[in-house]
Short mmCIF file of C-alpha atoms and ligand atoms in Angstrom, two decimals:
data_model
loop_
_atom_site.label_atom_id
_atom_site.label_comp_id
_atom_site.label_asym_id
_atom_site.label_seq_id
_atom_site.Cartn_x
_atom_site.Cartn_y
_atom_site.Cartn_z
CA UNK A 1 0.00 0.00 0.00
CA UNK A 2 0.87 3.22 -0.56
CA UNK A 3 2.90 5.81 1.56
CA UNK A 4 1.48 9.06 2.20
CA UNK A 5 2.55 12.53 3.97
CA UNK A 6 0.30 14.64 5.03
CA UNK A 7 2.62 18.02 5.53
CA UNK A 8 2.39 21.43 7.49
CA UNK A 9 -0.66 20.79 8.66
CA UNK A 10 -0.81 21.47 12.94
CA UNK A 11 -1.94 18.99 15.17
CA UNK A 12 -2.25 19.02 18.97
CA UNK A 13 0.50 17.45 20.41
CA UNK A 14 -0.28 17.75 24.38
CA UNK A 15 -2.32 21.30 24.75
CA UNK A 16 -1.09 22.89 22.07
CA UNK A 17 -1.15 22.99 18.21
CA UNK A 18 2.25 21.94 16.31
CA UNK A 19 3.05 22.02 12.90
CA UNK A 20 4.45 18.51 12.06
CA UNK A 21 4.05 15.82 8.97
CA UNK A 22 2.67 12.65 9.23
CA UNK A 23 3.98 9.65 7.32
CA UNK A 24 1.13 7.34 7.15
CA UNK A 25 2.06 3.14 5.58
CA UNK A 26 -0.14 0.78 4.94
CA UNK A 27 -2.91 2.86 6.53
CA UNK A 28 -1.06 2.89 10.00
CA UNK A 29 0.50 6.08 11.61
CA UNK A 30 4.26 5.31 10.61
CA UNK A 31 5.61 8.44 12.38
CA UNK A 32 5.04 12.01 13.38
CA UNK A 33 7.93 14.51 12.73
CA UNK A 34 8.80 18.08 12.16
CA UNK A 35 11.29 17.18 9.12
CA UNK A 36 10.32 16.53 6.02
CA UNK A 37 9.41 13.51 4.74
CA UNK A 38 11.18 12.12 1.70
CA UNK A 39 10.24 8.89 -1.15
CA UNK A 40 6.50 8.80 -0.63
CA UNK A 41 3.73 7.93 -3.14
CA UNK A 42 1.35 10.82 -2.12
CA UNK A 43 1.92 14.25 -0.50
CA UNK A 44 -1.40 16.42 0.69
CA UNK A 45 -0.27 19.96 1.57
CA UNK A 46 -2.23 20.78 4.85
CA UNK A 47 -0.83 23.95 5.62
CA UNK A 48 -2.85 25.87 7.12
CA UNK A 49 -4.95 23.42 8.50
CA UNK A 50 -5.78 21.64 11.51
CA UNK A 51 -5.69 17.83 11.87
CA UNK A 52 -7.59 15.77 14.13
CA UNK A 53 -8.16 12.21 14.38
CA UNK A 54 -11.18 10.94 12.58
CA UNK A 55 -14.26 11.55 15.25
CA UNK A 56 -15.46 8.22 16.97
CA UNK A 57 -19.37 8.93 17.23
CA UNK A 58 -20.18 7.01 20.22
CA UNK A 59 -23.83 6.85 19.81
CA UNK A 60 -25.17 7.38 16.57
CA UNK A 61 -28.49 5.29 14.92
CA UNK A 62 -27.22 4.61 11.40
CA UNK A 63 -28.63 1.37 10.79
CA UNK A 64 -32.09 -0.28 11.69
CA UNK A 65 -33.04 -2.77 8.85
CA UNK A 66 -36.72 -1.88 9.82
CA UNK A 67 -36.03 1.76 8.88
CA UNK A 68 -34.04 1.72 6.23
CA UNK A 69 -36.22 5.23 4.90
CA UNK A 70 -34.44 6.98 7.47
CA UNK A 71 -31.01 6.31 6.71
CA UNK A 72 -28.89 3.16 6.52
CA UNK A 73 -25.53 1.94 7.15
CA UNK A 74 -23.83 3.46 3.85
CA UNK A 75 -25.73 6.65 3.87
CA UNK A 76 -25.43 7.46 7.48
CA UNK A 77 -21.40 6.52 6.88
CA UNK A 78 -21.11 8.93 3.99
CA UNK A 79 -22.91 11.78 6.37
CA UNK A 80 -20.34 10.64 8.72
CA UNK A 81 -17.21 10.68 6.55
CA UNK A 82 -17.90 13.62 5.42
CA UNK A 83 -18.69 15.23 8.83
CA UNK A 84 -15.35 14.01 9.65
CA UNK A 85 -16.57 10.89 11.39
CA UNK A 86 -14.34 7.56 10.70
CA UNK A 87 -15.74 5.30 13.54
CA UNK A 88 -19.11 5.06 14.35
CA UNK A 89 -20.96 3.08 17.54
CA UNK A 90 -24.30 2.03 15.98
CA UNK A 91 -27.14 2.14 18.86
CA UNK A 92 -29.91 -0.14 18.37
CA UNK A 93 -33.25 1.59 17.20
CA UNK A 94 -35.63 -0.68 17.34
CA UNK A 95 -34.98 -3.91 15.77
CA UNK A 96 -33.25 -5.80 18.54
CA UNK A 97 -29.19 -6.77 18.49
CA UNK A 98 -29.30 -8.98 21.85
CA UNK A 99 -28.54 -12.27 20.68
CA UNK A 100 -24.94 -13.52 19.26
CA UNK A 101 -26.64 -13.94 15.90
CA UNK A 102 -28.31 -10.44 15.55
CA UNK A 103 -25.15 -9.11 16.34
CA UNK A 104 -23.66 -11.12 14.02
CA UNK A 105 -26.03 -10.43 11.29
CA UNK A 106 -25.69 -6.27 12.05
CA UNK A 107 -21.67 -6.82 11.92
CA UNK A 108 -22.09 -8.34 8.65
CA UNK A 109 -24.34 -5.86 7.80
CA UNK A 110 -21.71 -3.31 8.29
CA UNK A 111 -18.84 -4.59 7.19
CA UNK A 112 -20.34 -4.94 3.77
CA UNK A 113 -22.36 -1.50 3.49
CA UNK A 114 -20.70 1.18 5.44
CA UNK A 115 -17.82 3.79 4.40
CA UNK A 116 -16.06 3.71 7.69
CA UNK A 117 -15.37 1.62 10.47
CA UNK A 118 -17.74 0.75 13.18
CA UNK A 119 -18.35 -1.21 16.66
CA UNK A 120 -21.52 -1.85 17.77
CA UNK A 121 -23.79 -1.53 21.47
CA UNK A 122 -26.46 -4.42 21.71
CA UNK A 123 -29.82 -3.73 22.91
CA UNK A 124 -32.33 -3.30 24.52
CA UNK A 125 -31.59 -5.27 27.38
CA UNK A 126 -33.84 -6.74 29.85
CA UNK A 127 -34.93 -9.68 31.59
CA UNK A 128 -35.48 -12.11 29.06
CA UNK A 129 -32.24 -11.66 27.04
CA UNK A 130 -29.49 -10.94 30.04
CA UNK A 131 -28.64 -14.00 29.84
CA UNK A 132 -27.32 -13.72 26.21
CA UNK A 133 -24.53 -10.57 27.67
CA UNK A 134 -22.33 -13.66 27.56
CA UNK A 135 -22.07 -14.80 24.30
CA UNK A 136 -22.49 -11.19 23.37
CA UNK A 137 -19.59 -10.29 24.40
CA UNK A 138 -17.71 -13.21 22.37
CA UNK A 139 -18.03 -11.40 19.53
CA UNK A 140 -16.42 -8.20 20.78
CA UNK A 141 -19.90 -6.41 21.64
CA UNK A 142 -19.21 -5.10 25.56
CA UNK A 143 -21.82 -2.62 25.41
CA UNK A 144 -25.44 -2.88 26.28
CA UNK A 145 -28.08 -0.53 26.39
CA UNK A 146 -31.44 -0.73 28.55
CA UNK A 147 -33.97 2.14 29.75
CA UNK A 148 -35.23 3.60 33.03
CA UNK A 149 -38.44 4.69 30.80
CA UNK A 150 -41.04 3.54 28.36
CA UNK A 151 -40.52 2.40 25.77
CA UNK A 152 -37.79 -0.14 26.57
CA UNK A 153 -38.68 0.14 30.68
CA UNK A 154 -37.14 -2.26 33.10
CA UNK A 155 -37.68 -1.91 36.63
CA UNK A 156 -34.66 -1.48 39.54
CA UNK A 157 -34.20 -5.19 40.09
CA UNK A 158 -33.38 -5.65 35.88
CA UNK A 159 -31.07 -2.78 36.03
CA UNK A 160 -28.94 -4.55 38.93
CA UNK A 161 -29.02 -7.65 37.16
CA UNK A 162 -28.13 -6.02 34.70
CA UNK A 163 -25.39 -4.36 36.05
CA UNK A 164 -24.07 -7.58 37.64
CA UNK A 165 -24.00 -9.35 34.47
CA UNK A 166 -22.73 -6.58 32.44
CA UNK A 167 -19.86 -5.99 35.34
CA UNK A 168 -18.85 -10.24 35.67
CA UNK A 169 -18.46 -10.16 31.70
CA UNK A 170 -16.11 -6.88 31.63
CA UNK A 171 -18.96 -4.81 30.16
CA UNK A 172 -20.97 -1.57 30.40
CA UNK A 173 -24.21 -0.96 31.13
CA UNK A 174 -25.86 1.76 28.81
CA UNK A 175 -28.49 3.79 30.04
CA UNK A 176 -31.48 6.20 28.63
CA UNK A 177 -31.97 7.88 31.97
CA UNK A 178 -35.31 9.41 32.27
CA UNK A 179 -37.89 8.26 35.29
CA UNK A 180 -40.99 7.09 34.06
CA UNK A 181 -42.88 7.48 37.10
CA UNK A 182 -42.48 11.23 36.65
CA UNK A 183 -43.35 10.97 32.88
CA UNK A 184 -46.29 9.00 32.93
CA UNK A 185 -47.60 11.29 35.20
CA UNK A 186 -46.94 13.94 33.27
CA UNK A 187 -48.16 11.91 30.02
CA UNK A 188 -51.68 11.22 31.78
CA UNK A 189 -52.15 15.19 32.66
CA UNK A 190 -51.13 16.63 29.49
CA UNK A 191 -53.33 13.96 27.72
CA UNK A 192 -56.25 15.07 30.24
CA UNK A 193 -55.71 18.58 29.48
CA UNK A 194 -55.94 17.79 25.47
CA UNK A 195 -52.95 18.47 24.94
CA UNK A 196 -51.10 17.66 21.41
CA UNK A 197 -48.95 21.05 20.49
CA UNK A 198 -44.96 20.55 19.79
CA UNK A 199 -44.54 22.27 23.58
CA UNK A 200 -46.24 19.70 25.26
CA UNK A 201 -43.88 17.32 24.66
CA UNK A 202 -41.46 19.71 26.51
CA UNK A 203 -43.15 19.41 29.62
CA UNK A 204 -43.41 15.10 29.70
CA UNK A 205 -40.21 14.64 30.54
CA UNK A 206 -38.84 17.65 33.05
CA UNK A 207 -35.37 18.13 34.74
CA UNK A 208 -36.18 16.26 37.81
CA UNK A 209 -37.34 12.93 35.01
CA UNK A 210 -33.26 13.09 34.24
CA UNK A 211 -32.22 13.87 37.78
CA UNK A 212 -33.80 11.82 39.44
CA UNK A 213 -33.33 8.41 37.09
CA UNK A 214 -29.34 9.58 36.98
CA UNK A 215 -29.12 9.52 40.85
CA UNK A 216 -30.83 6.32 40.73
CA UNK A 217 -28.77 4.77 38.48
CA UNK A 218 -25.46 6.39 39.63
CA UNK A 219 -26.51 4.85 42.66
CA UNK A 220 -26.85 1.67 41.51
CA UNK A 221 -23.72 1.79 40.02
CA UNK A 222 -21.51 2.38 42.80
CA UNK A 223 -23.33 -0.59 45.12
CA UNK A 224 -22.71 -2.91 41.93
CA UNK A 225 -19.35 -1.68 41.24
CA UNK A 226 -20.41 -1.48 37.85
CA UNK A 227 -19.20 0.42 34.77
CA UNK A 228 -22.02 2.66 34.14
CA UNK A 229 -22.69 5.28 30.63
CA UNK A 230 -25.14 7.45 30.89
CA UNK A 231 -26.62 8.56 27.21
CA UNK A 232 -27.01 12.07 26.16
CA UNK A 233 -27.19 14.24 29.16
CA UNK A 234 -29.40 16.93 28.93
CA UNK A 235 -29.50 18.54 32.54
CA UNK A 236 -27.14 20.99 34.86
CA UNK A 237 -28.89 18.59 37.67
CA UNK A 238 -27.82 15.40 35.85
CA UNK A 239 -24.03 17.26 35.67
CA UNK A 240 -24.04 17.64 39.03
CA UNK A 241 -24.34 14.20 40.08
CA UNK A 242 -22.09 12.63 37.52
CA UNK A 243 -19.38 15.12 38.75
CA UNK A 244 -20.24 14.06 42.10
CA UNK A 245 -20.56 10.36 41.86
CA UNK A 246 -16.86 10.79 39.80
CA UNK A 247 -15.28 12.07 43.42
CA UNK A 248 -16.46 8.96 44.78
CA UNK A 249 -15.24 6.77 42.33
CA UNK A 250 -17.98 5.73 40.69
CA UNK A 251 -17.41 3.87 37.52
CA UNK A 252 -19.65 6.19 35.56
CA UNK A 253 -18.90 8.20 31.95
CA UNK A 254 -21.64 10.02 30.29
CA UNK A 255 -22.22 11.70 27.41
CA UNK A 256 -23.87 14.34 25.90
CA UNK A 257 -25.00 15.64 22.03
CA UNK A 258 -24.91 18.89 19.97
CA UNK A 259 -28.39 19.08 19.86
CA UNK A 260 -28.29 19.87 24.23
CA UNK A 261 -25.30 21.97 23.79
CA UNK A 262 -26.46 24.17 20.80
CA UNK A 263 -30.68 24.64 20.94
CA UNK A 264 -32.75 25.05 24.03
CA UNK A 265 -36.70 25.19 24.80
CA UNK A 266 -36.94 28.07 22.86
CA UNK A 267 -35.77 26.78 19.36
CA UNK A 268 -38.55 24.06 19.25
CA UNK A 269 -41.23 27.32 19.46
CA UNK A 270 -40.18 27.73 15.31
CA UNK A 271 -38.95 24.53 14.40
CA UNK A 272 -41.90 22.24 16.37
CA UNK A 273 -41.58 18.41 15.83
CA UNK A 274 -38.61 18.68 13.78
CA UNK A 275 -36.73 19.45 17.39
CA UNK A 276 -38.74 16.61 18.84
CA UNK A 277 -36.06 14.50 20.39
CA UNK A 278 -35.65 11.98 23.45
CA UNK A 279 -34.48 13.65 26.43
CA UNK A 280 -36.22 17.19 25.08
CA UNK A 281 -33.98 20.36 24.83
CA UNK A 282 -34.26 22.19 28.14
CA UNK A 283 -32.67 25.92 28.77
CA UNK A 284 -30.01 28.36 28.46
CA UNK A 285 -28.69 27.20 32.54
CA UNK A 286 -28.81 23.16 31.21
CA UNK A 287 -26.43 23.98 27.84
CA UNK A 288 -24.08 26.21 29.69
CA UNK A 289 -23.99 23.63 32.51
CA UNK A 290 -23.14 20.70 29.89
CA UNK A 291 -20.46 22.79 28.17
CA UNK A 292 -18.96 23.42 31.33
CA UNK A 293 -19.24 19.22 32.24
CA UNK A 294 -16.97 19.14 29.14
CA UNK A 295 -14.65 21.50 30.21
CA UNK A 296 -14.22 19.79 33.59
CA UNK A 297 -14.47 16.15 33.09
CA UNK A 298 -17.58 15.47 34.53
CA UNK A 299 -18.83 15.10 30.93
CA UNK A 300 -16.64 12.30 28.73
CA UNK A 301 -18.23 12.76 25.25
CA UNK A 302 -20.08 14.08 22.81
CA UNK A 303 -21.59 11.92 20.48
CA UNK A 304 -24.08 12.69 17.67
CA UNK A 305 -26.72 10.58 18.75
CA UNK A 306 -28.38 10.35 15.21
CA UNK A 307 -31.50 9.94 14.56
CA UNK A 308 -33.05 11.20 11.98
CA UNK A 309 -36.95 11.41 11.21
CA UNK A 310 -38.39 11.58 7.71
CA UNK A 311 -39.76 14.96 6.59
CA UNK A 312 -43.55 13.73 7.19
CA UNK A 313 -42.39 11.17 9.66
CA UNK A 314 -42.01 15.50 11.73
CA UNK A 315 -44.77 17.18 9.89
CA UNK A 316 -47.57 15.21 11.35
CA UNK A 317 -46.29 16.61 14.81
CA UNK A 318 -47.43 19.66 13.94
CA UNK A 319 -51.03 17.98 14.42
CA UNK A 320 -50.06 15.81 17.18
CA UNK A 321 -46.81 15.97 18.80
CA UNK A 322 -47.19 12.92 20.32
CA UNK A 323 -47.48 11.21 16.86
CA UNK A 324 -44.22 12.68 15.42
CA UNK A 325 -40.69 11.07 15.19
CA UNK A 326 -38.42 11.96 18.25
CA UNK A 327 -34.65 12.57 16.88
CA UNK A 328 -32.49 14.68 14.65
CA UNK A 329 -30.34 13.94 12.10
CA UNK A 330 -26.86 14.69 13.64
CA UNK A 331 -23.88 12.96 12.39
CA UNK A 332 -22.79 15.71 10.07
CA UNK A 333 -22.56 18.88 11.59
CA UNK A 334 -21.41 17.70 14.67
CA UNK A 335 -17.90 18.70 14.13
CA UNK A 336 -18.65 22.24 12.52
CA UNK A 337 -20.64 22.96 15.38
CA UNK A 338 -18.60 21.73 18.04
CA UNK A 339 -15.69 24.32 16.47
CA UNK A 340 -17.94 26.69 15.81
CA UNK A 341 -19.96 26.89 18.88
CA UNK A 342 -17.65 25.68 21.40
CA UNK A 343 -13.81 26.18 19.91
CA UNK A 344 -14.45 29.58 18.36
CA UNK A 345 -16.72 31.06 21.37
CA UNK A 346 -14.21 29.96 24.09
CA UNK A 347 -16.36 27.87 25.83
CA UNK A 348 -14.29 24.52 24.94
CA UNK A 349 -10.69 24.23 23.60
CA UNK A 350 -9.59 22.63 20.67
CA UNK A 351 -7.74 19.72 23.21
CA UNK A 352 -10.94 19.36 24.83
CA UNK A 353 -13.28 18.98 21.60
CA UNK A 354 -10.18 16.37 20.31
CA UNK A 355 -10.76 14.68 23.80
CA UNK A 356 -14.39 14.39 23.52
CA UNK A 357 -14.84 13.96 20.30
CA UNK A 358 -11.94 11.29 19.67
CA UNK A 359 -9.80 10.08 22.43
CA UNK A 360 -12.73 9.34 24.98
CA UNK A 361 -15.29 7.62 23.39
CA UNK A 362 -12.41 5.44 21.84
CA UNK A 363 -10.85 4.52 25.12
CA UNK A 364 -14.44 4.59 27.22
CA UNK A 365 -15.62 1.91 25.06
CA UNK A 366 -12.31 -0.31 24.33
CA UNK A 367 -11.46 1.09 20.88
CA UNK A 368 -8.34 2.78 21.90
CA UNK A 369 -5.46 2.68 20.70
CA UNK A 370 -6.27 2.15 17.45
CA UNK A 371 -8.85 5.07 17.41
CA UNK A 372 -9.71 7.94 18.75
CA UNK A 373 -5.37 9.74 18.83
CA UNK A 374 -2.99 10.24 16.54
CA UNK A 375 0.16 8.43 17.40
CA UNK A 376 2.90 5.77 15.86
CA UNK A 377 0.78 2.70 15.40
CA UNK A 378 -2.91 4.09 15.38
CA UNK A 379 -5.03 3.58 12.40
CA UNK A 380 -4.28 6.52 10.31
CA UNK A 381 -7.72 7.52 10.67
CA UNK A 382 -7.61 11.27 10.34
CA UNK A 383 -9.65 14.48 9.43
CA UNK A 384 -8.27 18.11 8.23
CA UNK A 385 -10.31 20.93 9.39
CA UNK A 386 -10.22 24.08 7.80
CA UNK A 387 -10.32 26.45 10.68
CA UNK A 388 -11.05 29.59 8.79
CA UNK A 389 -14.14 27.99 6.37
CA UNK A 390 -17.39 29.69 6.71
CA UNK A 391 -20.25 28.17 5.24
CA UNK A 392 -23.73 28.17 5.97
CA UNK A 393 -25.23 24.53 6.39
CA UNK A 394 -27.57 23.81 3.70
CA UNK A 395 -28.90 20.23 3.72
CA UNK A 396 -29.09 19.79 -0.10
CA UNK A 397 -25.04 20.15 0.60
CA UNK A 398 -25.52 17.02 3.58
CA UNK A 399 -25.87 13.12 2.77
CA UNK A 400 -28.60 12.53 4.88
CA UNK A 401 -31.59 10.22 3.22
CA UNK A 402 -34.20 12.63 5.38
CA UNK A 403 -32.79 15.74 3.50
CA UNK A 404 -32.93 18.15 6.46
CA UNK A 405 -31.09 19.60 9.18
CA UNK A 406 -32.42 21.16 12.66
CA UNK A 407 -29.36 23.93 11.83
CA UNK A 408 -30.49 25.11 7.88
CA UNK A 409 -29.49 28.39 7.62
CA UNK A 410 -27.15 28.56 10.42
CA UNK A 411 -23.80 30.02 9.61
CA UNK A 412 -20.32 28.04 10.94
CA UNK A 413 -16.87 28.35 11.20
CA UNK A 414 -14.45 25.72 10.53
CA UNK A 415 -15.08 22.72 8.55
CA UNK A 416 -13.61 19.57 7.66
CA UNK A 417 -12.16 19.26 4.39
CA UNK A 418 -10.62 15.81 3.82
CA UNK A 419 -11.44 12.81 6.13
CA UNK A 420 -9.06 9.62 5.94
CA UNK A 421 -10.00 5.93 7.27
CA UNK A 422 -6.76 3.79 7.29
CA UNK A 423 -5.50 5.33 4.81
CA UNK A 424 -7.60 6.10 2.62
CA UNK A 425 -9.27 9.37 1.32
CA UNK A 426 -12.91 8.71 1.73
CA UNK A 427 -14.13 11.78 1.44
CA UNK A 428 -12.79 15.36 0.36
CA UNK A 429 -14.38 18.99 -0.02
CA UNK A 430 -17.71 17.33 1.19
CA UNK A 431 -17.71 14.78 -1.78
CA UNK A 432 -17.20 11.14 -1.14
CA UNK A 433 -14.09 9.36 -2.31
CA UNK A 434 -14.92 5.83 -1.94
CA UNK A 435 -17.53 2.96 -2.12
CA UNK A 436 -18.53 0.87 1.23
CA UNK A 437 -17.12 -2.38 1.63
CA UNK A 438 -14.06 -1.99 3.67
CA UNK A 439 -15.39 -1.31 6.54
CA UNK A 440 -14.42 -2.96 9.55
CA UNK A 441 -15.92 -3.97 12.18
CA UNK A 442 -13.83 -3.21 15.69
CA UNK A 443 -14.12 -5.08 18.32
CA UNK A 444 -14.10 -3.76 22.16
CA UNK A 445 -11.65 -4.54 24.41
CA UNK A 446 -12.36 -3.81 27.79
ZN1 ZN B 501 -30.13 7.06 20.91
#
């Protein structure tokens, strides 16, 4: 295979940025240096340029084989290359992944249809199928995802099962943590009250739903000794008692999304069911909190948690929220926003979105080192951002299959411009370089 350099470009070694080349052979990192490099095949001039190692999406819903209308394995990977994504984490939708041969089949699935390289979190978990977490895990699956809330429920004695099997098989235990007690509530008033507009849906799932199913579960946790991810925080309260529950050495890592860091309450007055998503956006105090849980710690990732809705799959929400598809398409402005709206406005710095964005999820869930850093040895998986590109996101210019975007219109700064999986250009100046087929599959090792 082919040697390439990839020259001048600056890359963060430590802290700070550094201009240095990297020599990339047979789609490994071969070396970083400051000289230049001689006798290669191919040379791409990044000066200018920041490079990053390809994003590993930690949570993302490319590929259900029951909704294939809303995007698939090789059209969510090309919204993911060229969003500067080169490992994804599929999450289970709906059709379940909790036996060895479902995984199987979705690996398979994968491996023959996506653009870039992938693991996988089984799902949902419960009762009937913890006993599968074994075999599971055979096939380098560690992660499994269950609910504190309808529609994938399971009550406080599942969830420590679930957490002892999980924790005797060297495995995590993903959680949706919203308390369905509180909800249900909730659901039964606003139905009394007639009530069907987009805002509604707001007020099902409050704050306290989030706080009070994270302190339940963080709880858990630490009397289970278990390794615990919370998905997509969307609460200061939920901050605080991850932060918290880290002090006391809790295994717990959580994440949390673009969507909870970028739009509040307020944007779903204009854009209705098309910001319909599970948690809901909550306010100003909850975004700034979440930033800050990414500047401190207390929050390990950001992942896009994809899911997109078709255009009518939204519309009829206008109606009836309670009929519309809850998620966003995500995947492929997560990296423009996350330099536009956190790098460029201070409130994160580049280290910490390369943390986030790369490093964590890859080492959280067993993918490191071969993901997630650029270093001798990794996959020369690898993005270049422009830093300086402005461009207003359009989603005629996006791959999704839904063809919109909850940030049309919006204008960003800093884009990526050429996104490399193990060596190979997949996709550059937002048009896609490759076919699917080489993708692999990567196991977790935990
Ligand atoms: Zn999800």
């Amino acid at each position: 295979m082919a040697t390439i350099a990839i020259e001048k470009g600056r890359l963060l070694l430590g802290e700070h940025l550094t201009r240095s080349n990297i020599l990339v052979e047979n789609g490994e990192i071969k070396s970083i240096s400051r000289t230049k490099l001689s006798q290669v095949d191919k040379r791409i001039d990044a000066s200018g340029k920041i490079v990053l190692p390809g994003l590993v999406d930690g949570h993302a819903h490319l590929h259900d084989p029951a909704f294939e209308n809303r995007e698939n394995f090789t059209s969510g990977s090309r919204a993911a290359a060229a969003g500067g994504v080169t490992t994804v984490i599929d999450m289970v939708l709906s059709t379940p992944v909790d036996t060895l041969e479902r995984v199987k089949a979705k690996i398979a699935a994968g491996e023959s249809r996506s653009l870039i390289d992938f693991s996988l979190h089984a799902g949902m978990m419960n009762l009937a199928n913890l006993q599968n977490i074994s075999s599971i895990t055979t096939a380098g699956v560690r992660s499994f995802k269950t609910f504190t809330c309808k529609p994938y429920y399971v009550d406080d004695h599942t969830l420590m099962s679930l957490m002892r099997e999980t924790t005797s098989h060297r495995s995590i235990l993903d959680v949706h943590a919203e308390d369905e007690e509180i909800a249900d509530a909730n659901f039964r008033r606003l139905v009394a009250e007639g009530r069907i507009d987009p805002l509604a849906h707001l007020e099902w799932k409050p704050n306290i739903a989030e706080e009070r199913a994270v302190r339940k579960i963080v709880d858990f946790a630490r009397q289970m000794r278990a390794r615990l991810h919370i998905s997509h925080l969307s609460t200061a309260e939920a901050v605080l008692i991850v932060r918290r529950a880290k002090t006391l050495k809790v295994k717990v890592t959580a994440e949390t999304c673009p969507h909870y860091l970028t739009l509040t309450r307020r944007d779903m007055k204009k854009l209705g069911p098309y910001l319909k998503m599970n948690p809901s956006l909550k306010g100003p105090k909850d975004a700034s909190a979440l930033w800050n849980g990414l500047r401190s710690g207390a929050v390990d990732i950001v992942t896009s948690e994809h899911a997109p809705g078709e255009r009518s799959e939204k519309e009829v929400g206008w109606r009836d929220i309670w009929k519309a598809w809850g998620g966003v398409p995500s995947i492929e402005t997560m990296l423009p926003l996350l330099l536009s709206e956190g790098v460029n406005k201070g409130r994160i710095s580049l280290a910490i979105l390369q943390r986030v964005c790369c490093t964590n999820p890859a080492k959280i869930f067993g993918l490191y080192p071969r993901k997630g850093h650029i270093e001798a040895g990794a996959d020369a998986d690898l993005v270049i951002v422009d830093p300086k590109m402005r461009k207003k996101v359009r989603a005629e210019e996006l791959h999704y299959k839904v063809g919109w975007t909850p940030y049309e219109g919006k204008t960003l700064k800093g884009w990526p411009i050429l996104t490399m999986l193990r060596g190979n250009i997949i996709c550059e100046d937002g048009v896609i370089m490759k076919d699917p087929g080489d993708a692999q599959f990567v196991p977790m090792s935990l």
